Short mmCIF file of C-alpha atoms in Angstrom, two decimals:
data_model
loop_
_atom_site.label_atom_id
_atom_site.label_comp_id
_atom_site.label_asym_id
_atom_site.label_seq_id
_atom_site.Cartn_x
_atom_site.Cartn_y
_atom_site.Cartn_z
CA UNK A 1 0.00 0.00 0.00
CA UNK A 2 1.51 3.29 -1.09
CA UNK A 3 1.25 6.43 0.95
CA UNK A 4 1.04 9.76 -0.79
CA UNK A 5 2.61 12.72 0.98
CA UNK A 6 1.03 16.03 0.05
CA UNK A 7 3.27 19.02 0.61
CA UNK A 8 1.51 22.30 1.13
CA UNK A 9 3.00 25.24 -0.70
CA UNK A 10 4.43 27.81 1.68
CA UNK A 11 3.52 31.38 0.81
CA UNK A 12 5.91 34.04 2.02
CA UNK A 13 4.70 37.50 2.90
CA UNK A 14 6.91 39.17 0.30
CA UNK A 15 4.81 37.50 -2.41
CA UNK A 16 1.75 39.51 -1.34
CA UNK A 17 3.32 42.75 -0.15
CA UNK A 18 1.73 45.94 -1.51
CA UNK A 19 3.82 48.48 -3.37
CA UNK A 20 5.73 48.29 -6.63
CA UNK A 21 8.84 46.32 -5.69
CA UNK A 22 10.51 43.18 -6.95
CA UNK A 23 11.98 40.49 -4.72
CA UNK A 24 14.66 37.88 -5.32
CA UNK A 25 16.29 35.09 -3.31
CA UNK A 26 13.06 34.25 -1.50
CA UNK A 27 12.49 37.82 -0.32
CA UNK A 28 16.04 38.54 0.82
CA UNK A 29 16.66 41.01 -2.03
CA UNK A 30 14.29 43.98 -2.40
CA UNK A 31 14.49 46.41 -5.32
CA UNK A 32 12.34 48.72 -7.40
CA UNK A 33 10.72 47.36 -10.54
CA UNK A 34 12.58 49.74 -12.83
CA UNK A 35 16.09 48.26 -12.88
CA UNK A 36 17.35 49.14 -16.36
CA UNK A 37 19.55 52.05 -15.25
CA UNK A 38 20.89 49.94 -12.38
CA UNK A 39 22.14 47.39 -14.92
CA UNK A 40 23.75 50.25 -16.83
CA UNK A 41 25.56 51.29 -13.65
CA UNK A 42 26.90 47.76 -13.19
CA UNK A 43 27.96 47.59 -16.84
CA UNK A 44 29.89 50.87 -16.72
CA UNK A 45 31.72 50.04 -13.47
CA UNK A 46 32.51 46.43 -14.37
CA UNK A 47 33.45 47.23 -17.96
CA UNK A 48 35.75 50.14 -17.14
CA UNK A 49 37.51 48.33 -14.31
CA UNK A 50 37.90 45.15 -16.36
CA UNK A 51 39.69 47.07 -19.10
CA UNK A 52 41.85 48.85 -16.53
CA UNK A 53 42.92 45.64 -14.79
CA UNK A 54 43.47 43.81 -18.08
CA UNK A 55 45.69 46.38 -19.81
CA UNK A 56 46.99 49.35 -17.81
CA UNK A 57 47.47 47.69 -14.40
CA UNK A 58 49.97 45.10 -15.61
CA UNK A 59 52.12 47.73 -17.32
CA UNK A 60 51.93 50.19 -14.40
CA UNK A 61 52.72 47.49 -11.83
CA UNK A 62 55.99 46.74 -13.63
CA UNK A 63 56.97 50.28 -14.54
CA UNK A 64 55.88 52.08 -11.34
CA UNK A 65 54.64 50.04 -8.39
CA UNK A 66 52.72 46.78 -7.73
CA UNK A 67 50.61 48.69 -5.20
CA UNK A 68 48.69 50.41 -8.01
CA UNK A 69 46.49 47.41 -8.96
CA UNK A 70 46.11 46.42 -5.29
CA UNK A 71 44.68 49.79 -4.28
CA UNK A 72 42.48 49.85 -7.40
CA UNK A 73 41.09 46.42 -6.50
CA UNK A 74 40.28 47.59 -2.97
CA UNK A 75 38.38 50.62 -4.27
CA UNK A 76 36.56 48.48 -6.83
CA UNK A 77 35.46 45.84 -4.31
CA UNK A 78 34.34 48.45 -1.79
CA UNK A 79 32.33 50.32 -4.43
CA UNK A 80 30.60 47.17 -5.60
CA UNK A 81 29.84 46.04 -2.05
CA UNK A 82 28.23 49.35 -1.09
CA UNK A 83 26.32 49.51 -4.39
CA UNK A 84 24.80 46.07 -3.90
CA UNK A 85 24.06 46.80 -0.25
CA UNK A 86 22.20 49.96 -1.26
CA UNK A 87 20.32 48.32 -4.10
CA UNK A 88 19.29 45.06 -2.44
CA UNK A 89 18.13 46.31 0.97
CA UNK A 90 14.94 47.66 2.46
CA UNK A 91 15.38 51.47 2.51
CA UNK A 92 13.01 51.83 5.47
CA UNK A 93 9.53 51.10 4.14
CA UNK A 94 6.82 51.92 6.67
CA UNK A 95 3.99 49.37 7.04
CA UNK A 96 0.56 50.37 5.85
CA UNK A 97 -2.33 50.69 8.26
CA UNK A 98 -4.54 47.70 9.01
CA UNK A 99 -8.12 47.94 7.75
CA UNK A 100 -9.44 48.45 11.29
CA UNK A 101 -6.95 51.25 11.92
CA UNK A 102 -7.77 52.94 8.63
CA UNK A 103 -11.48 52.74 9.37
CA UNK A 104 -10.90 54.19 12.84
CA UNK A 105 -8.96 57.15 11.43
CA UNK A 106 -11.65 57.83 8.84
CA UNK A 107 -14.31 57.71 11.53
CA UNK A 108 -12.37 60.16 13.70
CA UNK A 109 -11.89 62.51 10.76
CA UNK A 110 -15.59 62.51 9.95
CA UNK A 111 -16.49 63.06 13.61
CA UNK A 112 -14.05 65.97 13.95
CA UNK A 113 -14.63 67.78 10.67
CA UNK A 114 -18.29 67.01 10.34
CA UNK A 115 -20.02 66.79 7.01
CA UNK A 116 -18.14 68.71 4.33
CA UNK A 117 -20.52 70.59 1.99
CA UNK A 118 -20.59 69.28 -1.53
CA UNK A 119 -18.14 71.07 -3.79
CA UNK A 120 -16.07 72.34 -0.87
CA UNK A 121 -12.55 71.06 -0.39
CA UNK A 122 -12.08 69.13 2.88
CA UNK A 123 -9.47 70.45 5.31
CA UNK A 124 -5.97 68.92 5.09
CA UNK A 125 -5.22 65.98 7.32
CA UNK A 126 -2.26 67.20 9.34
CA UNK A 127 -1.06 66.53 12.86
CA UNK A 128 1.20 69.01 14.67
CA UNK A 129 4.24 67.64 16.47
CA UNK A 130 7.01 69.34 18.42
CA UNK A 131 10.67 68.40 17.96
CA UNK A 132 13.37 70.43 19.72
CA UNK A 133 11.01 73.42 20.09
CA UNK A 134 10.11 73.31 16.39
CA UNK A 135 6.65 72.45 15.11
CA UNK A 136 6.71 69.64 12.56
CA UNK A 137 3.64 68.50 10.65
CA UNK A 138 2.72 64.83 10.42
CA UNK A 139 0.99 64.48 7.05
CA UNK A 140 -1.61 61.85 6.28
CA UNK A 141 -0.85 59.41 3.45
CA UNK A 142 -4.00 58.51 1.54
CA UNK A 143 -2.33 55.43 0.04
CA UNK A 144 -0.85 53.89 3.19
CA UNK A 145 -3.68 55.21 5.44
CA UNK A 146 -1.25 56.44 8.11
CA UNK A 147 0.08 59.68 9.54
CA UNK A 148 3.63 59.59 8.25
CA UNK A 149 6.43 59.94 10.82
CA UNK A 150 8.62 63.06 10.56
CA UNK A 151 10.95 63.13 7.51
CA UNK A 152 9.05 60.28 5.87
CA UNK A 153 7.60 60.63 2.39
CA UNK A 154 5.70 58.49 -0.09
CA UNK A 155 7.71 57.37 -3.12
CA UNK A 156 5.54 57.52 -6.21
CA UNK A 157 7.76 55.05 -8.06
CA UNK A 158 7.87 52.30 -5.42
CA UNK A 159 4.44 53.23 -3.97
CA UNK A 160 5.67 53.02 -0.38
CA UNK A 161 6.17 55.44 2.50
CA UNK A 162 9.87 55.46 3.37
CA UNK A 163 11.31 56.63 6.68
CA UNK A 164 13.77 59.53 6.38
CA UNK A 165 13.14 59.51 2.63
CA UNK A 166 16.02 61.06 0.70
CA UNK A 167 15.22 60.33 -2.94
CA UNK A 168 14.56 57.53 -5.40
CA UNK A 169 17.79 56.77 -7.25
CA UNK A 170 17.37 54.90 -10.56
CA UNK A 171 21.16 54.41 -10.76
CA UNK A 172 21.01 52.05 -7.77
CA UNK A 173 17.52 50.75 -8.59
CA UNK A 174 16.05 51.53 -5.18
CA UNK A 175 14.82 54.23 -2.85
CA UNK A 176 17.38 55.85 -0.58
CA UNK A 177 16.12 56.15 2.97
CA UNK A 178 17.08 55.71 6.58
CA UNK A 179 18.26 52.10 6.30
CA UNK A 180 20.50 52.42 3.24
CA UNK A 181 21.51 56.09 3.05
CA UNK A 182 24.96 55.54 4.63
CA UNK A 183 25.73 52.81 2.11
CA UNK A 184 24.59 55.06 -0.73
CA UNK A 185 26.88 57.83 0.49
CA UNK A 186 29.82 55.44 0.84
CA UNK A 187 29.10 54.13 -2.65
CA UNK A 188 29.22 57.52 -4.39
CA UNK A 189 32.26 58.51 -2.29
CA UNK A 190 34.22 55.38 -3.20
CA UNK A 191 33.05 55.59 -6.81
CA UNK A 192 34.38 59.15 -7.01
CA UNK A 193 37.76 58.01 -5.71
CA UNK A 194 37.79 55.04 -8.08
CA UNK A 195 36.91 57.22 -11.08
CA UNK A 196 39.63 59.73 -10.25
CA UNK A 197 42.12 56.91 -9.67
CA UNK A 198 41.42 55.13 -12.95
CA UNK A 199 41.35 58.39 -14.91
CA UNK A 200 44.66 59.61 -13.45
CA UNK A 201 46.56 56.37 -14.06
CA UNK A 202 45.17 56.09 -17.57
CA UNK A 203 46.75 59.48 -18.27
CA UNK A 204 49.99 58.26 -16.69
CA UNK A 205 49.87 55.12 -18.83
CA UNK A 206 49.40 57.13 -22.03
CA UNK A 207 52.22 59.49 -21.03
CA UNK A 208 54.66 56.63 -20.38
CA UNK A 209 53.81 54.88 -23.61
CA UNK A 210 54.05 58.15 -25.56
CA UNK A 211 57.65 58.61 -24.44
CA UNK A 212 58.56 55.38 -26.23
CA UNK A 213 56.38 55.21 -29.34
CA UNK A 214 54.77 58.64 -29.60
CA UNK A 215 51.37 60.02 -28.64
CA UNK A 216 49.45 59.24 -31.82
CA UNK A 217 50.85 55.74 -32.06
CA UNK A 218 49.90 55.13 -28.44
CA UNK A 219 46.29 56.14 -29.11
CA UNK A 220 46.15 53.76 -32.08
CA UNK A 221 47.53 50.83 -30.07
CA UNK A 222 45.37 51.40 -26.96
CA UNK A 223 41.72 51.97 -27.98
CA UNK A 224 40.58 50.52 -24.66
CA UNK A 225 42.48 53.18 -22.77
CA UNK A 226 40.90 55.91 -24.87
CA UNK A 227 37.45 54.47 -24.08
CA UNK A 228 38.23 54.38 -20.36
CA UNK A 229 39.42 57.99 -20.39
CA UNK A 230 36.23 59.14 -22.11
CA UNK A 231 33.97 57.23 -19.70
CA UNK A 232 35.83 58.49 -16.64
CA UNK A 233 35.95 62.06 -17.95
CA UNK A 234 32.19 62.34 -18.46
CA UNK A 235 31.38 60.39 -15.29
CA UNK A 236 33.77 62.30 -13.08
CA UNK A 237 31.88 65.58 -12.96
CA UNK A 238 28.49 64.14 -12.08
CA UNK A 239 29.73 61.62 -9.50
CA UNK A 240 32.11 64.03 -7.74
CA UNK A 241 29.47 66.76 -7.79
CA UNK A 242 26.87 64.39 -6.32
CA UNK A 243 29.32 63.35 -3.62
CA UNK A 244 29.99 66.97 -2.70
CA UNK A 245 26.25 67.72 -2.55
CA UNK A 246 25.53 64.80 -0.22
CA UNK A 247 28.54 65.66 1.93
CA UNK A 248 26.95 69.07 2.38
CA UNK A 249 23.62 67.43 3.32
CA UNK A 250 25.27 65.04 5.78
CA UNK A 251 27.04 67.94 7.48
CA UNK A 252 23.67 69.66 7.98
CA UNK A 253 21.76 66.45 8.82
CA UNK A 254 19.38 67.18 5.97
CA UNK A 255 17.85 65.07 3.19
CA UNK A 256 17.61 65.70 -0.53
CA UNK A 257 13.82 65.79 -0.25
CA UNK A 258 14.00 68.49 2.43
CA UNK A 259 16.55 70.48 0.46
CA UNK A 260 14.43 70.43 -2.72
CA UNK A 261 11.28 71.45 -0.85
CA UNK A 262 13.18 74.10 1.11
CA UNK A 263 11.82 72.77 4.40
CA UNK A 264 14.40 74.59 6.52
CA UNK A 265 15.40 77.43 4.21
CA UNK A 266 12.06 78.89 3.19
CA UNK A 267 10.56 82.30 3.82
CA UNK A 268 9.93 81.53 7.50
CA UNK A 269 13.61 80.61 8.03
CA UNK A 270 12.66 77.70 10.27
CA UNK A 271 15.72 76.03 11.73
CA UNK A 272 16.36 72.35 11.13
CA UNK A 273 15.25 70.60 14.36
CA UNK A 274 17.30 67.50 13.53
CA UNK A 275 20.65 69.27 13.27
CA UNK A 276 22.92 69.17 16.31
CA UNK A 277 24.60 72.41 15.28
CA UNK A 278 27.87 70.53 14.93
CA UNK A 279 29.22 68.99 11.74
CA UNK A 280 30.93 66.10 13.52
CA UNK A 281 27.80 65.16 15.47
CA UNK A 282 25.64 65.35 12.35
CA UNK A 283 28.04 63.13 10.41
CA UNK A 284 28.22 60.62 13.25
CA UNK A 285 24.43 60.42 13.51
CA UNK A 286 23.86 59.96 9.78
CA UNK A 287 26.78 57.67 8.96
CA UNK A 288 27.58 55.95 12.26
CA UNK A 289 24.28 55.90 14.15
CA UNK A 290 22.44 52.67 14.98
CA UNK A 291 20.81 51.06 11.95
CA UNK A 292 17.17 50.16 12.66
CA UNK A 293 16.00 46.69 11.61
CA UNK A 294 13.54 46.25 8.77
CA UNK A 295 9.93 46.28 9.94
CA UNK A 296 8.78 44.32 6.88
CA UNK A 297 8.69 40.63 7.74
CA UNK A 298 9.35 39.75 4.12
CA UNK A 299 10.22 36.11 4.69
CA UNK A 300 7.45 35.44 7.17
CA UNK A 301 4.95 32.70 6.34
CA UNK A 302 1.34 33.57 5.64
CA UNK A 303 -1.41 31.51 7.29
CA UNK A 304 -2.99 28.96 4.98
CA UNK A 305 -6.32 30.75 4.78
CA UNK A 306 -4.73 34.07 3.91
CA UNK A 307 -2.31 32.65 1.35
CA UNK A 308 -5.04 30.66 -0.41
CA UNK A 309 -7.29 33.64 -1.01
CA UNK A 310 -6.24 36.41 -3.33
CA UNK A 311 -6.75 39.81 -1.68
CA UNK A 312 -9.06 42.07 -3.68
CA UNK A 313 -7.31 45.27 -2.72
CA UNK A 314 -4.06 46.66 -1.40
CA UNK A 315 -5.70 47.69 1.85
CA UNK A 316 -6.88 44.15 2.57
CA UNK A 317 -3.50 42.75 1.63
CA UNK A 318 -1.69 44.82 4.23
CA UNK A 319 -3.73 43.35 7.09
CA UNK A 320 -2.01 39.97 6.87
CA UNK A 321 1.39 41.08 5.69
CA UNK A 322 2.67 43.91 7.79
CA UNK A 323 3.34 44.28 11.49
CA UNK A 324 0.91 45.94 13.82
CA UNK A 325 1.11 49.70 14.11
CA UNK A 326 3.19 49.73 17.35
CA UNK A 327 6.11 50.06 14.96
CA UNK A 328 4.85 53.57 14.26
CA UNK A 329 5.07 54.16 17.98
CA UNK A 330 8.75 53.26 17.76
CA UNK A 331 9.19 55.82 14.98
CA UNK A 332 7.54 58.58 16.99
CA UNK A 333 9.44 57.74 20.17
CA UNK A 334 12.86 57.44 18.51
CA UNK A 335 15.88 59.57 19.36
CA UNK A 336 15.03 62.00 16.59
CA UNK A 337 12.15 63.34 18.68
CA UNK A 338 13.32 63.95 22.21
CA UNK A 339 10.59 66.46 22.99
CA UNK A 340 7.06 65.39 22.03
CA UNK A 341 5.05 67.84 24.09
CA UNK A 342 2.69 70.23 22.34
CA UNK A 343 3.35 73.93 23.03
CA UNK A 344 0.90 75.45 25.46
CA UNK A 345 0.48 78.59 23.40
CA UNK A 346 -0.71 76.63 20.38
CA UNK A 347 -4.42 75.89 20.00
CA UNK A 348 -5.40 72.23 20.03
CA UNK A 349 -5.11 70.65 16.58
CA UNK A 350 -8.24 70.63 14.55
CA UNK A 351 -7.39 67.43 12.81
CA UNK A 352 -8.06 63.98 14.20
CA UNK A 353 -5.74 61.98 16.34
CA UNK A 354 -3.89 59.06 14.71
CA UNK A 355 -4.59 55.51 15.94
CA UNK A 356 -4.21 54.69 19.61
CA UNK A 357 -0.65 53.38 19.27
CA UNK A 358 0.58 56.60 17.62
CA UNK A 359 -1.29 58.73 20.16
CA UNK A 360 0.47 56.95 23.01
CA UNK A 361 3.83 57.93 21.51
CA UNK A 362 2.89 61.58 21.62
CA UNK A 363 2.26 61.53 25.33
#
């Protein structure tokens, strides 16, 4: 008598997560769907460095020093490691509200604002919050059904709210946020050094060869070197300029999104409440501070009932995929917000309170 063993298919949570992301390696790798420019980035780095190691490095190691290819290899490996770490990681996606929480918020909004006359625009859904004696507005996200934590923003490309959202970078194929910004900065910094290094030693290689066979003959015999020089020349300005811009932002503890919107340099001249007023402290917080874990349980297993049924909407999907909203409480009670008391001179907010877990963090 034969016994048949039926294996039930395990459904991971990443297979049903809302948002426009792609996952690989059973949910371990998380990227945006648009990855064409990311592949171009890999091709340019790998192609240029392959030509450099194959032709110029051998000649320069003999004529000048064997340390030249060693240092180039270190820069190359570090650049690739930080690029892949930036591209394949969760940038800090914030879970969407559960259906019960979203319904509670909508009910509170209707109870507070009352019936809005037809044709009249409803008031904005904003919550006032105090950080280091500065009033910061918590904006409501109509897609994720949550009051976004400070410095968070909704990425229209990935369709997710990202904590400490900086920007969406197509060159790395991912959003840049709180969990991968330091790796993004280290990537562009090391790539700038690598580009300058390869460009400089290509010029040295051409100069040494020109002393023996002439400049024009050298260009004819080394078309790969000419290609490397052209790629490095046109890449150098953008990469070095981008590195300088982000160094400026790191020194001020500011994000690209805040700089573009002029959040702290507008007409009101509101000071940045997240800056420590010291460049060293700002750099240490951004680049060396504790890295929060991902709140998306991407590799978690869905219950059988939930995995068997296909969710009809994004809102219903999030109820079985994402953690409960206490994680938002962690956002609002983090070190970025040491003072959460509302100023006495301000009138009470007109807009509704967020769910109970978020309200507890404000106390």
